Tab-separated table of C-alpha atoms in Angstrom:
chain	number	residue	atom	x	y	z
X	453	MET	CA	51.039	116.555	-63.962
X	454	PRO	CA	50.196	118.841	-61.031
X	455	CYS	CA	52.342	118.981	-57.944
X	456	ALA	CA	51.684	116.259	-55.405
X	457	PRO	CA	50.499	117.298	-51.928
X	458	PHE	CA	53.455	118.353	-49.829
X	459	ASP	CA	54.297	115.989	-46.978
X	460	ALA	CA	55.954	117.861	-44.102
X	461	ARG	CA	57.359	114.655	-42.699
X	462	ARG	CA	59.458	114.277	-45.845
X	463	ALA	CA	60.669	117.833	-45.996
X	464	THR	CA	63.717	119.570	-44.677
X	465	SER	CA	64.187	123.315	-44.636
X	466	ARG	CA	66.730	126.060	-44.188
X	467	PHE	CA	64.431	128.106	-41.994
X	468	ALA	CA	67.225	128.474	-39.453
X	469	SER	CA	69.161	131.115	-41.295
X	470	THR	CA	72.935	130.905	-41.381
X	471	VAL	CA	73.442	134.633	-41.905
X	472	PRO	CA	72.631	136.189	-38.524
X	473	LEU	CA	75.591	138.577	-38.699
X	474	SER	CA	74.404	140.303	-41.857
X	475	ALA	CA	70.833	140.336	-40.625
X	476	GLY	CA	70.599	144.029	-39.919
X	477	VAL	CA	73.478	144.244	-37.407
X	478	LEU	CA	76.560	144.669	-39.627
X	479	LEU	CA	76.950	148.369	-38.832
X	480	ASP	CA	76.711	147.667	-35.098
X	481	VAL	CA	79.310	144.897	-35.315
X	482	GLN	CA	81.676	147.148	-37.280
X	483	THR	CA	81.295	149.910	-34.708
X	484	PHE	CA	81.688	147.560	-31.727
X	485	PHE	CA	84.828	145.783	-32.952
X	486	HIS	CA	86.235	148.799	-34.869
X	487	ILE	CA	86.613	146.979	-38.174
X	488	SER	CA	86.773	148.478	-41.667
X	489	ASP	CA	84.699	147.570	-44.712
X	490	SER	CA	87.361	145.177	-45.976
X	491	ASP	CA	87.599	143.416	-42.577
X	492	ALA	CA	83.810	143.261	-42.341
X	493	GLY	CA	83.705	141.552	-45.721
X	494	LEU	CA	86.357	139.145	-44.461
X	495	LEU	CA	83.913	137.959	-41.781
X	496	GLN	CA	81.675	136.511	-44.461
X	497	THR	CA	84.697	135.147	-46.329
X	498	VAL	CA	85.779	133.227	-43.210
X	499	PHE	CA	82.272	131.810	-42.821
X	500	ILE	CA	82.060	130.664	-46.424
X	501	GLY	CA	85.681	129.483	-46.490
X	502	CYS	CA	85.089	127.082	-43.608
X	503	LEU	CA	81.828	125.940	-45.175
X	504	LEU	CA	83.542	125.043	-48.441
X	505	LEU	CA	86.326	123.182	-46.638
X	506	SER	CA	83.815	121.098	-44.692
X	507	ALA	CA	81.417	120.460	-47.599
X	508	PRO	CA	83.503	117.696	-49.284
X	509	VAL	CA	83.850	115.913	-45.946
X	510	PHE	CA	80.114	116.028	-45.283
X	511	GLY	CA	79.409	115.031	-48.891
X	512	TYR	CA	81.600	111.945	-48.475
X	513	LEU	CA	79.891	111.061	-45.180
X	514	GLY	CA	76.440	111.709	-46.635
X	515	ASP	CA	77.037	109.277	-49.497
X	516	ARG	CA	78.200	106.512	-47.136
X	517	HIS	CA	76.707	106.982	-43.637
X	518	SER	CA	73.537	108.186	-41.890
X	519	ARG	CA	72.460	111.481	-43.396
X	520	LYS	CA	70.203	112.392	-40.474
X	521	ALA	CA	73.026	111.998	-37.951
X	522	THR	CA	75.398	114.056	-40.096
X	523	MET	CA	72.888	116.888	-40.523
X	524	GLY	CA	72.053	116.841	-36.800
X	525	PHE	CA	75.714	117.208	-35.882
X	526	GLY	CA	76.042	120.165	-38.240
X	527	ILE	CA	73.037	121.960	-36.750
X	528	LEU	CA	74.429	121.548	-33.226
X	529	LEU	CA	77.818	122.875	-34.335
X	530	TRP	CA	76.625	126.011	-36.102
X	531	SER	CA	73.973	126.939	-33.526
X	532	GLY	CA	76.450	126.528	-30.650
X	533	ALA	CA	79.047	128.656	-32.410
X	534	GLY	CA	76.493	131.360	-33.175
X	535	LEU	CA	75.407	131.536	-29.554
X	536	ALA	CA	79.001	131.648	-28.326
X	537	GLY	CA	79.794	134.505	-30.710
X	538	SER	CA	77.293	136.770	-28.962
X	539	PHE	CA	79.354	136.722	-25.733
X	540	ILE	CA	82.758	137.714	-27.191
X	541	PRO	CA	84.304	140.878	-25.629
X	542	ARG	CA	85.363	143.865	-27.715
X	543	GLN	CA	89.109	143.156	-27.378
X	544	TYR	CA	88.805	139.608	-28.790
X	545	ALA	CA	87.599	140.363	-32.299
X	546	TRP	CA	89.588	137.397	-33.641
X	547	LEU	CA	87.332	135.073	-31.629
X	548	PHE	CA	84.337	136.517	-33.432
X	549	PHE	CA	85.977	135.592	-36.729
X	550	LEU	CA	86.591	132.086	-35.342
X	551	SER	CA	82.961	131.679	-34.310
X	552	ARG	CA	81.849	132.641	-37.816
X	553	GLY	CA	84.172	130.026	-39.263
X	554	THR	CA	82.783	127.344	-36.954
X	555	MET	CA	79.251	128.264	-38.016
X	556	GLY	CA	80.294	127.812	-41.632
X	557	THR	CA	81.706	124.376	-40.860
X	558	GLY	CA	78.448	123.225	-39.288
X	559	SER	CA	76.218	124.622	-42.012
X	560	GLY	CA	78.208	122.668	-44.602
X	561	SER	CA	76.526	119.459	-43.472
X	562	TYR	CA	72.980	120.674	-44.048
X	563	ALA	CA	73.623	122.511	-47.293
X	564	THR	CA	75.326	119.447	-48.766
X	565	ILE	CA	73.052	116.606	-47.665
X	566	ALA	CA	69.489	117.963	-47.406
X	567	PRO	CA	68.820	118.222	-51.191
X	568	THR	CA	69.996	114.631	-51.700
X	569	VAL	CA	67.442	113.387	-49.149
X	570	LEU	CA	64.673	115.092	-51.101
X	571	GLY	CA	66.095	113.684	-54.317
X	572	ASP	CA	65.700	110.166	-52.896
X	573	LEU	CA	62.128	110.768	-51.730
X	574	PHE	CA	60.617	112.313	-54.851
X	575	VAL	CA	61.069	112.034	-58.620
X	576	ARG	CA	60.198	114.040	-61.755
X	577	ASP	CA	57.448	116.682	-61.313
X	578	GLN	CA	57.009	115.864	-57.627
X	579	ARG	CA	60.690	116.528	-57.028
X	580	THR	CA	60.496	119.871	-58.841
X	581	CYS	CA	57.613	120.954	-56.596
X	582	VAL	CA	59.235	119.734	-53.381
X	583	LEU	CA	62.571	121.372	-54.242
X	584	ALA	CA	60.661	124.599	-54.840
X	585	ALA	CA	59.114	124.312	-51.371
X	586	PHE	CA	62.549	123.560	-49.915
X	587	TYR	CA	64.280	126.487	-51.595
X	588	ILE	CA	61.501	128.894	-50.651
X	589	PHE	CA	62.840	128.721	-47.110
X	590	ILE	CA	66.252	130.043	-48.158
X	591	PRO	CA	65.032	133.593	-48.894
X	592	VAL	CA	62.470	133.303	-46.106
X	593	GLY	CA	65.185	132.375	-43.605
X	594	SER	CA	67.550	135.027	-44.931
X	595	GLY	CA	64.851	137.695	-44.940
X	596	LEU	CA	63.714	136.763	-41.433
X	597	GLY	CA	67.326	137.124	-40.372
X	598	TYR	CA	67.304	140.763	-41.509
X	599	VAL	CA	63.904	141.465	-39.982
X	600	LEU	CA	64.503	139.669	-36.674
X	601	GLY	CA	68.035	141.005	-36.373
X	602	SER	CA	66.901	144.603	-36.770
X	603	ALA	CA	63.815	144.169	-34.572
X	604	VAL	CA	65.659	142.429	-31.730
X	605	THR	CA	68.494	144.979	-31.847
X	606	ALA	CA	66.005	147.853	-31.667
X	607	LEU	CA	64.067	146.189	-28.862
X	608	THR	CA	67.042	145.276	-26.668
X	609	GLY	CA	69.494	148.007	-27.655
X	610	SER	CA	72.213	145.408	-28.309
X	611	TRP	CA	73.158	143.539	-31.492
X	612	ARG	CA	74.208	140.537	-29.340
X	613	TRP	CA	70.599	139.493	-28.766
X	614	ALA	CA	70.079	139.310	-32.524
X	615	LEU	CA	72.653	136.489	-32.574
X	616	ARG	CA	71.093	134.763	-29.560
X	617	ILE	CA	67.617	134.434	-31.080
X	618	MET	CA	68.869	132.354	-34.019
X	619	PRO	CA	69.900	129.252	-32.006
X	620	CYS	CA	66.293	128.990	-30.800
X	621	LEU	CA	65.106	128.576	-34.389
X	622	GLU	CA	67.919	126.125	-35.073
X	623	ALA	CA	66.882	124.038	-32.061
X	624	VAL	CA	63.393	123.768	-33.551
X	625	ALA	CA	64.934	122.652	-36.854
X	626	LEU	CA	66.953	119.955	-35.067
X	627	ILE	CA	63.872	118.602	-33.257
X	628	LEU	CA	61.884	118.463	-36.509
X	629	LEU	CA	64.799	116.728	-38.228
X	630	ILE	CA	64.948	114.013	-35.572
X	631	LEU	CA	61.195	113.437	-35.337
X	632	LEU	CA	59.888	113.870	-38.872
X	633	VAL	CA	62.595	113.412	-41.505
X	634	PRO	CA	63.300	109.881	-42.846
X	635	ASP	CA	66.661	108.670	-44.162
X	636	PRO	CA	65.726	106.815	-47.392
X	637	PRO	CA	68.033	104.477	-49.343
X	638	ARG	CA	70.092	106.295	-51.951
X	639	GLY	CA	68.255	106.278	-55.260
X	640	ALA	CA	65.032	105.107	-53.588
X	641	ALA	CA	62.767	107.431	-55.581
X	642	GLU	CA	63.985	106.090	-58.924
X	643	THR	CA	63.982	102.424	-57.800
X	644	GLN	CA	60.638	102.515	-55.935
X	645	GLY	CA	62.273	102.313	-52.498
X	646	GLU	CA	64.871	99.638	-53.268
X	647	GLY	CA	67.892	101.925	-53.279
X	648	SER	CA	70.729	102.163	-55.774
X	649	ALA	CA	70.974	99.414	-58.277
X	650	GLY	CA	74.601	100.027	-58.921
X	651	GLY	CA	76.027	97.445	-56.533
X	652	SER	CA	79.431	98.172	-55.058
X	653	ARG	CA	80.369	101.562	-53.700
X	654	SER	CA	82.806	103.542	-55.899
X	655	SER	CA	85.723	105.488	-54.423
X	656	TRP	CA	85.544	109.228	-53.787
X	657	PHE	CA	88.209	109.905	-56.432
X	658	LYS	CA	86.258	107.910	-59.009
X	659	ASP	CA	83.131	109.925	-58.169
X	660	VAL	CA	85.033	113.187	-58.637
X	661	ARG	CA	86.473	111.955	-61.941
X	662	TYR	CA	82.980	111.112	-63.158
X	663	LEU	CA	81.646	114.536	-62.154
X	664	GLY	CA	84.548	116.298	-63.882
X	665	ARG	CA	83.539	114.589	-67.137
X	666	ASN	CA	79.866	115.448	-66.662
X	667	TRP	CA	79.762	118.720	-68.605
X	668	SER	CA	76.208	119.511	-67.587
X	669	PHE	CA	77.347	119.409	-63.967
X	670	VAL	CA	80.469	121.497	-64.708
X	671	TRP	CA	78.653	124.340	-66.477
X	672	LEU	CA	75.764	124.176	-64.023
X	673	THR	CA	78.226	124.608	-61.170
X	674	LEU	CA	79.786	127.658	-62.808
X	675	GLY	CA	76.338	129.175	-63.350
X	676	VAL	CA	75.415	128.605	-59.712
X	677	THR	CA	78.791	130.123	-58.764
X	678	ALA	CA	77.861	133.348	-60.546
X	679	MET	CA	74.552	133.403	-58.684
X	680	ALA	CA	76.341	132.826	-55.368
X	681	PHE	CA	78.812	135.643	-56.102
X	682	VAL	CA	76.037	138.174	-56.569
X	683	ALA	CA	73.814	136.831	-53.784
X	684	GLY	CA	76.721	136.963	-51.327
X	685	ALA	CA	77.611	140.537	-52.227
X	686	LEU	CA	74.006	141.728	-52.112
X	687	GLY	CA	73.156	139.941	-48.896
X	688	PHE	CA	76.154	141.378	-47.089
X	689	TRP	CA	76.400	144.933	-48.418
X	690	ALA	CA	72.964	145.907	-49.786
X	691	PRO	CA	71.509	147.115	-46.432
X	692	LYS	CA	74.518	149.372	-45.861
X	693	PHE	CA	74.450	150.575	-49.467
X	694	LEU	CA	70.778	151.497	-49.167
X	695	LEU	CA	71.369	153.202	-45.810
X	696	GLU	CA	74.109	155.376	-47.260
X	697	ALA	CA	71.842	156.178	-50.202
X	698	ARG	CA	69.229	157.438	-47.724
X	699	VAL	CA	71.886	159.579	-46.045
X	700	VAL	CA	72.930	161.031	-49.417
X	701	HIS	CA	69.269	161.880	-50.162
X	702	GLY	CA	68.969	163.550	-46.743
X	703	LEU	CA	66.362	161.074	-45.510
X	704	GLN	CA	68.433	159.918	-42.536
X	705	PRO	CA	71.421	161.230	-40.526
X	706	PRO	CA	74.719	159.304	-40.726
X	707	CYS	CA	75.405	156.583	-38.159
X	708	LEU	CA	78.204	157.638	-35.812
X	709	GLN	CA	77.495	155.454	-32.775
X	710	GLU	CA	75.835	152.074	-32.115
X	711	PRO	CA	73.097	150.972	-32.202
X	712	CYS	CA	72.644	152.154	-35.786
X	713	SER	CA	69.047	152.573	-36.882
X	714	ASN	CA	68.799	151.101	-40.362
X	715	PRO	CA	65.237	150.756	-41.700
X	716	ASP	CA	66.704	149.430	-44.948
X	717	SER	CA	67.559	146.175	-43.201
X	718	LEU	CA	63.843	145.638	-42.630
X	719	ILE	CA	62.987	146.780	-46.147
X	720	PHE	CA	65.665	144.644	-47.786
X	721	GLY	CA	64.700	141.680	-45.620
X	722	SER	CA	61.061	142.014	-46.646
X	723	LEU	CA	62.078	142.274	-50.304
X	724	THR	CA	64.230	139.165	-49.937
X	725	ILE	CA	61.334	137.169	-48.486
X	726	ILE	CA	58.715	138.321	-50.996
X	727	THR	CA	60.855	138.103	-54.126
X	728	GLY	CA	62.399	134.839	-52.957
X	729	VAL	CA	59.090	133.085	-52.408
X	730	ILE	CA	57.574	134.376	-55.657
X	731	GLY	CA	60.747	133.719	-57.634
X	732	VAL	CA	61.209	130.122	-56.472
X	733	ILE	CA	57.549	129.253	-57.146
X	734	LEU	CA	57.569	131.019	-60.515
X	735	GLY	CA	60.801	129.392	-61.675
X	736	ALA	CA	59.745	125.889	-60.628
X	737	GLU	CA	56.283	126.166	-62.199
X	738	VAL	CA	57.568	127.576	-65.504
X	739	ALA	CA	60.196	124.825	-65.629
X	740	ARG	CA	57.626	122.123	-64.856
X	741	ARG	CA	55.382	123.269	-67.693
X	742	TYR	CA	58.000	124.198	-70.284
X	743	LYS	CA	60.105	121.020	-70.016
X	744	LYS	CA	57.131	119.006	-71.319
X	745	ALA	CA	57.715	120.718	-74.658
X	746	ASN	CA	61.497	121.207	-74.466
X	747	PRO	CA	63.788	118.797	-72.557
X	748	ARG	CA	66.333	121.610	-72.199
X	749	ALA	CA	63.833	123.963	-70.604
X	750	GLU	CA	65.399	124.117	-67.135
X	751	PRO	CA	68.851	125.512	-68.062
X	752	LEU	CA	67.276	127.809	-70.663
X	753	ILE	CA	64.991	129.277	-67.988
X	754	CYS	CA	67.973	129.801	-65.684
X	755	ALA	CA	69.960	131.493	-68.461
X	756	SER	CA	67.076	133.790	-69.388
X	757	SER	CA	66.465	134.897	-65.812
X	758	LEU	CA	70.142	135.740	-65.212
X	759	LEU	CA	70.518	137.617	-68.487
X	760	ALA	CA	67.429	139.654	-67.536
X	761	ALA	CA	68.687	140.205	-63.965
X	762	ALA	CA	71.957	141.820	-65.121
X	763	PRO	CA	70.445	145.103	-66.428
X	764	CYS	CA	68.061	145.238	-63.465
X	765	LEU	CA	70.927	145.159	-60.977
X	766	TYR	CA	72.910	147.689	-63.011
X	767	LEU	CA	70.002	150.139	-63.084
X	768	ALA	CA	69.359	149.633	-59.358
X	769	LEU	CA	72.936	150.722	-58.654
X	770	VAL	CA	73.260	153.675	-61.011
X	771	LEU	CA	69.839	155.122	-60.167
X	772	ALA	CA	70.307	154.991	-56.373
X	773	PRO	CA	71.899	158.493	-56.108
X	774	THR	CA	69.102	160.123	-58.112
X	775	ASN	CA	65.906	158.129	-57.528
X	776	LEU	CA	65.891	155.798	-54.539
X	777	LEU	CA	62.377	154.443	-55.154
X	778	VAL	CA	63.167	153.347	-58.713
X	779	SER	CA	66.388	151.805	-57.414
X	780	TYR	CA	64.341	149.694	-54.984
X	781	VAL	CA	62.089	148.549	-57.830
X	782	PHE	CA	64.974	147.358	-60.003
X	783	LEU	CA	66.673	145.753	-56.998
X	784	ALA	CA	63.480	143.799	-56.272
X	785	LEU	CA	63.253	142.703	-59.909
X	786	GLY	CA	66.876	141.573	-59.845
X	787	GLU	CA	66.335	139.544	-56.684
X	788	LEU	CA	63.158	138.039	-58.132
X	789	LEU	CA	64.970	136.869	-61.258
X	790	LEU	CA	67.856	135.439	-59.236
X	791	SER	CA	65.454	133.535	-56.998
X	792	CYS	CA	63.812	131.853	-59.996
X	793	ASN	CA	66.872	129.635	-60.411
X	794	TRP	CA	67.614	128.042	-57.036
X	795	ALA	CA	65.134	125.150	-57.151
X	796	VAL	CA	65.514	124.672	-60.902
X	797	ALA	CA	69.317	124.427	-60.668
X	798	ALA	CA	69.029	121.867	-57.863
X	799	ASP	CA	66.643	119.788	-59.957
X	800	ILE	CA	69.086	119.852	-62.883
X	801	LEU	CA	71.867	118.489	-60.681
X	802	LEU	CA	69.716	115.652	-59.357
X	803	SER	CA	68.650	114.679	-62.881
X	804	VAL	CA	72.101	114.525	-64.513
X	805	VAL	CA	74.061	112.889	-61.654
X	806	VAL	CA	73.682	109.243	-60.607
X	807	PRO	CA	72.152	108.810	-57.115
X	808	ARG	CA	75.235	107.323	-55.503
X	809	CYS	CA	77.259	110.453	-56.370
X	810	ARG	CA	74.716	113.126	-55.470
X	811	GLY	CA	76.135	113.963	-52.049
X	812	THR	CA	79.602	114.390	-53.535
X	813	ALA	CA	78.133	116.431	-56.406
X	814	GLU	CA	76.352	118.768	-53.976
X	815	ALA	CA	79.567	119.125	-51.964
X	816	LEU	CA	81.691	119.935	-55.008
X	817	GLN	CA	79.146	122.434	-56.283
X	818	ILE	CA	79.032	124.130	-52.886
X	819	THR	CA	82.825	124.166	-52.647
X	820	VAL	CA	83.428	125.592	-56.114
X	821	GLY	CA	80.476	127.957	-55.829
X	822	HIS	CA	81.732	129.397	-52.570
X	823	ILE	CA	85.423	129.530	-53.511
X	824	LEU	CA	84.708	131.515	-56.659
X	825	GLY	CA	81.416	133.017	-55.468
X	826	ASP	CA	80.213	134.317	-52.131
X	827	ALA	CA	83.355	133.410	-50.178
X	828	GLY	CA	85.202	136.251	-51.822
X	829	SER	CA	82.550	138.606	-53.181
X	830	PRO	CA	81.777	140.447	-49.879
X	831	TYR	CA	85.494	140.852	-49.179
X	832	LEU	CA	86.181	141.917	-52.778
X	833	MET	CA	83.404	144.519	-52.640
X	834	GLY	CA	84.704	145.829	-49.329
X	835	LEU	CA	88.294	145.858	-50.582
X	836	ILE	CA	87.405	147.812	-53.721
X	837	SER	CA	85.266	150.195	-51.689
X	838	SER	CA	88.075	150.837	-49.167
X	839	ALA	CA	90.617	151.344	-51.979
X	840	LEU	CA	88.383	153.879	-53.723
X	841	ARG	CA	87.636	155.705	-50.484
X	842	ALA	CA	91.347	156.033	-49.692
X	843	ARG	CA	91.804	158.238	-52.770
X	844	ARG	CA	88.799	160.446	-52.172
X	845	PRO	CA	87.656	163.067	-49.649
X	846	ASP	CA	86.151	161.550	-46.506
X	847	THR	CA	82.544	162.543	-47.144
X	848	TYR	CA	79.396	160.456	-47.008
X	849	LEU	CA	78.776	161.060	-50.703
X	850	GLN	CA	82.205	159.707	-51.656
X	851	ARG	CA	81.797	156.737	-49.309
X	852	PHE	CA	78.504	155.928	-50.955
X	853	LEU	CA	79.903	156.289	-54.487
X	854	SER	CA	82.839	154.026	-53.600
X	855	LEU	CA	80.515	151.273	-52.444
X	856	GLN	CA	78.259	151.814	-55.454
X	857	GLN	CA	81.130	151.469	-57.936
X	858	SER	CA	82.441	148.354	-56.208
X	859	PHE	CA	79.031	146.759	-56.803
X	860	LEU	CA	79.008	147.266	-60.582
X	861	CYS	CA	80.944	144.084	-61.316
X	862	CYS	CA	77.941	142.085	-60.015
X	863	ALA	CA	75.945	142.886	-63.161
X	864	PHE	CA	78.783	141.541	-65.330
X	865	VAL	CA	79.086	138.352	-63.265
X	866	VAL	CA	75.328	137.706	-63.536
X	867	ALA	CA	75.557	137.916	-67.339
X	868	LEU	CA	78.453	135.417	-67.322
X	869	GLY	CA	76.284	133.088	-65.253
X	870	GLY	CA	73.588	133.242	-67.909
X	871	GLY	CA	76.135	132.116	-70.486
X	872	CYS	CA	77.116	129.150	-68.310
X	873	PHE	CA	73.503	127.973	-68.158
X	874	LEU	CA	73.262	128.212	-71.952
X	875	LEU	CA	76.248	125.859	-72.163
X	876	THR	CA	74.558	123.562	-69.642
X	877	ALA	CA	71.640	123.225	-72.063
X	878	LEU	CA	73.970	121.908	-74.761
X	879	TYR	CA	74.998	118.873	-72.687
X	880	LEU	CA	71.861	118.269	-70.613
X	881	GLU	CA	70.222	115.549	-72.712
X	882	ARG	CA	73.418	113.555	-73.155
X	883	ASP	CA	74.233	113.543	-69.445
X	884	TRP	CA	70.629	112.777	-68.475
X	885	ALA	CA	70.729	109.667	-70.673
X	886	ARG	CA	74.075	108.631	-69.212
X	887	ALA	CA	72.798	108.960	-65.634
X	888	TRP	CA	69.901	106.601	-66.439
X	889	GLN	CA	72.077	103.850	-67.899
X	890	PRO	CA	71.633	100.484	-66.083
X	891	GLY	CA	74.441	99.677	-63.673
X	892	THR	CA	75.204	103.286	-62.704
X	893	GLY	CA	73.209	103.348	-59.486
X	894	THR	CA	69.979	104.265	-61.279
X	895	PRO	CA	66.916	102.205	-62.198
X	896	ASP	CA	66.925	99.349	-64.666
X	897	SER	CA	64.686	99.829	-67.678
X	898	LYS	CA	61.903	97.804	-66.079
X	899	ASP	CA	61.626	100.346	-63.252
X	900	VAL	CA	61.103	103.291	-65.564
X	901	ASP	CA	57.568	104.234	-66.535
X	902	SER	CA	56.476	104.545	-70.150
X	903	LYS	CA	57.005	108.304	-70.241
X	904	ASP	CA	60.621	107.959	-69.152
X	905	LEU	CA	61.192	105.074	-71.588
X	906	GLU	CA	60.034	107.295	-74.441
X	907	ARG	CA	62.331	110.073	-73.339
X	908	GLN	CA	65.283	107.714	-72.917
X	909	ALA	CA	64.663	106.277	-76.398
X	910	LEU	CA	64.612	109.815	-77.785
X	911	LEU	CA	67.868	110.671	-76.051
X	912	SER	CA	69.618	107.475	-77.158
X	913	GLY	CA	70.213	109.060	-80.511
X	914	THR	CA	72.222	111.968	-79.112
X	915	GLY	CA	75.487	110.047	-78.998
X	916	ALA	CA	75.579	109.760	-75.212
X	917	SER	CA	78.378	107.673	-73.843
X	918	THR	CA	77.523	104.655	-71.738
X	919	GLU	CA	80.681	104.941	-69.673
X	920	GLU	CA	80.000	104.206	-66.022
X	921	PRO	CA	81.228	106.640	-63.360
């Protein structure tokens, strides 16, 4: 079945990027506030830490109250904090950390609730296509952050204006949310607009208990965590790593005073946009076609892409001191393979979790993914880099090699993520059948079309439990 025409009124996006700090201005911020690599990594850790603390709260609210109002509040919070952060004086660096944390708190609402709205508006192949369109805007927004951040800094001579342009985009997102995005009943796509058929609302603790016993969700979350670990480290440190590689090759003088001219921010941002768009579309289309022949296609595709991304990232790192162009090629391939999974992983979650628990499931996945993933990976990379530099001569070559060696663990983490998706495939069919059992907030058998009835009959022989969440 081909993808249905995309309805903009039913779509939400992450066009308003939540990473304006890393968008080409990290070196300027470090120079302005006099912070080390480890402290610079802590900025991202504060952002993600606050996001993961707020995600369960927004997930609870999203499962029980107006999702549009909750997302609107989050957009106002993170855009206001981002704007305020651009006015902080040099001597109040701790306020800059606080503003980053507040931005993380606000972005937790959107990241948690938006996919569940799409899950209640579309089903099956349509949902795969719409989630692909939704997740395309993640790399687009992130890449535009790098490009706009670098361009605005170069144009104005101040990194502060790079932070002030982002709230304008976020204001547009808020207006579109209010005017165009509906707030459908939970489970409306599966029940043809009638909402969940599960009756009474379960408690939050019962939802969490159900998710902890859903092994597809557990292994999926760990796989997404590995992806978040690597994406967080790359997004924060890759522009600086590539800049120092250019210095080592003699293509650019070292940055000793702000504003730092870093063409790699523009290059990396462009790579992020291009590989992100292609990767999301490619992953969603391959999954849509392959799952007609294999019901476990989605986690197998995710596992394959991560296992292929690991050697690409490793080669991108080790070849940077000798051949910068080849390093760029392998870095682009690694980003492309990582991007193949975002929409597919989201579709897996929506298919194995009952509708009334999806907001909580998104929140828990975000929380675990950030705690073990990108909340700590930028700080860990910076900490390892600073520790290695402390034992070496203070030369640009040694600074570059320290950052390079701190990055090597990313290839290992990506391979672990591939293993987690393989384990997800083992439990996928059982948990899909359980999520479609009558009385769990999903459609009764009469609401399921013949294709789904055939699949459910096939899965009934897998020994799936009928325990309700």
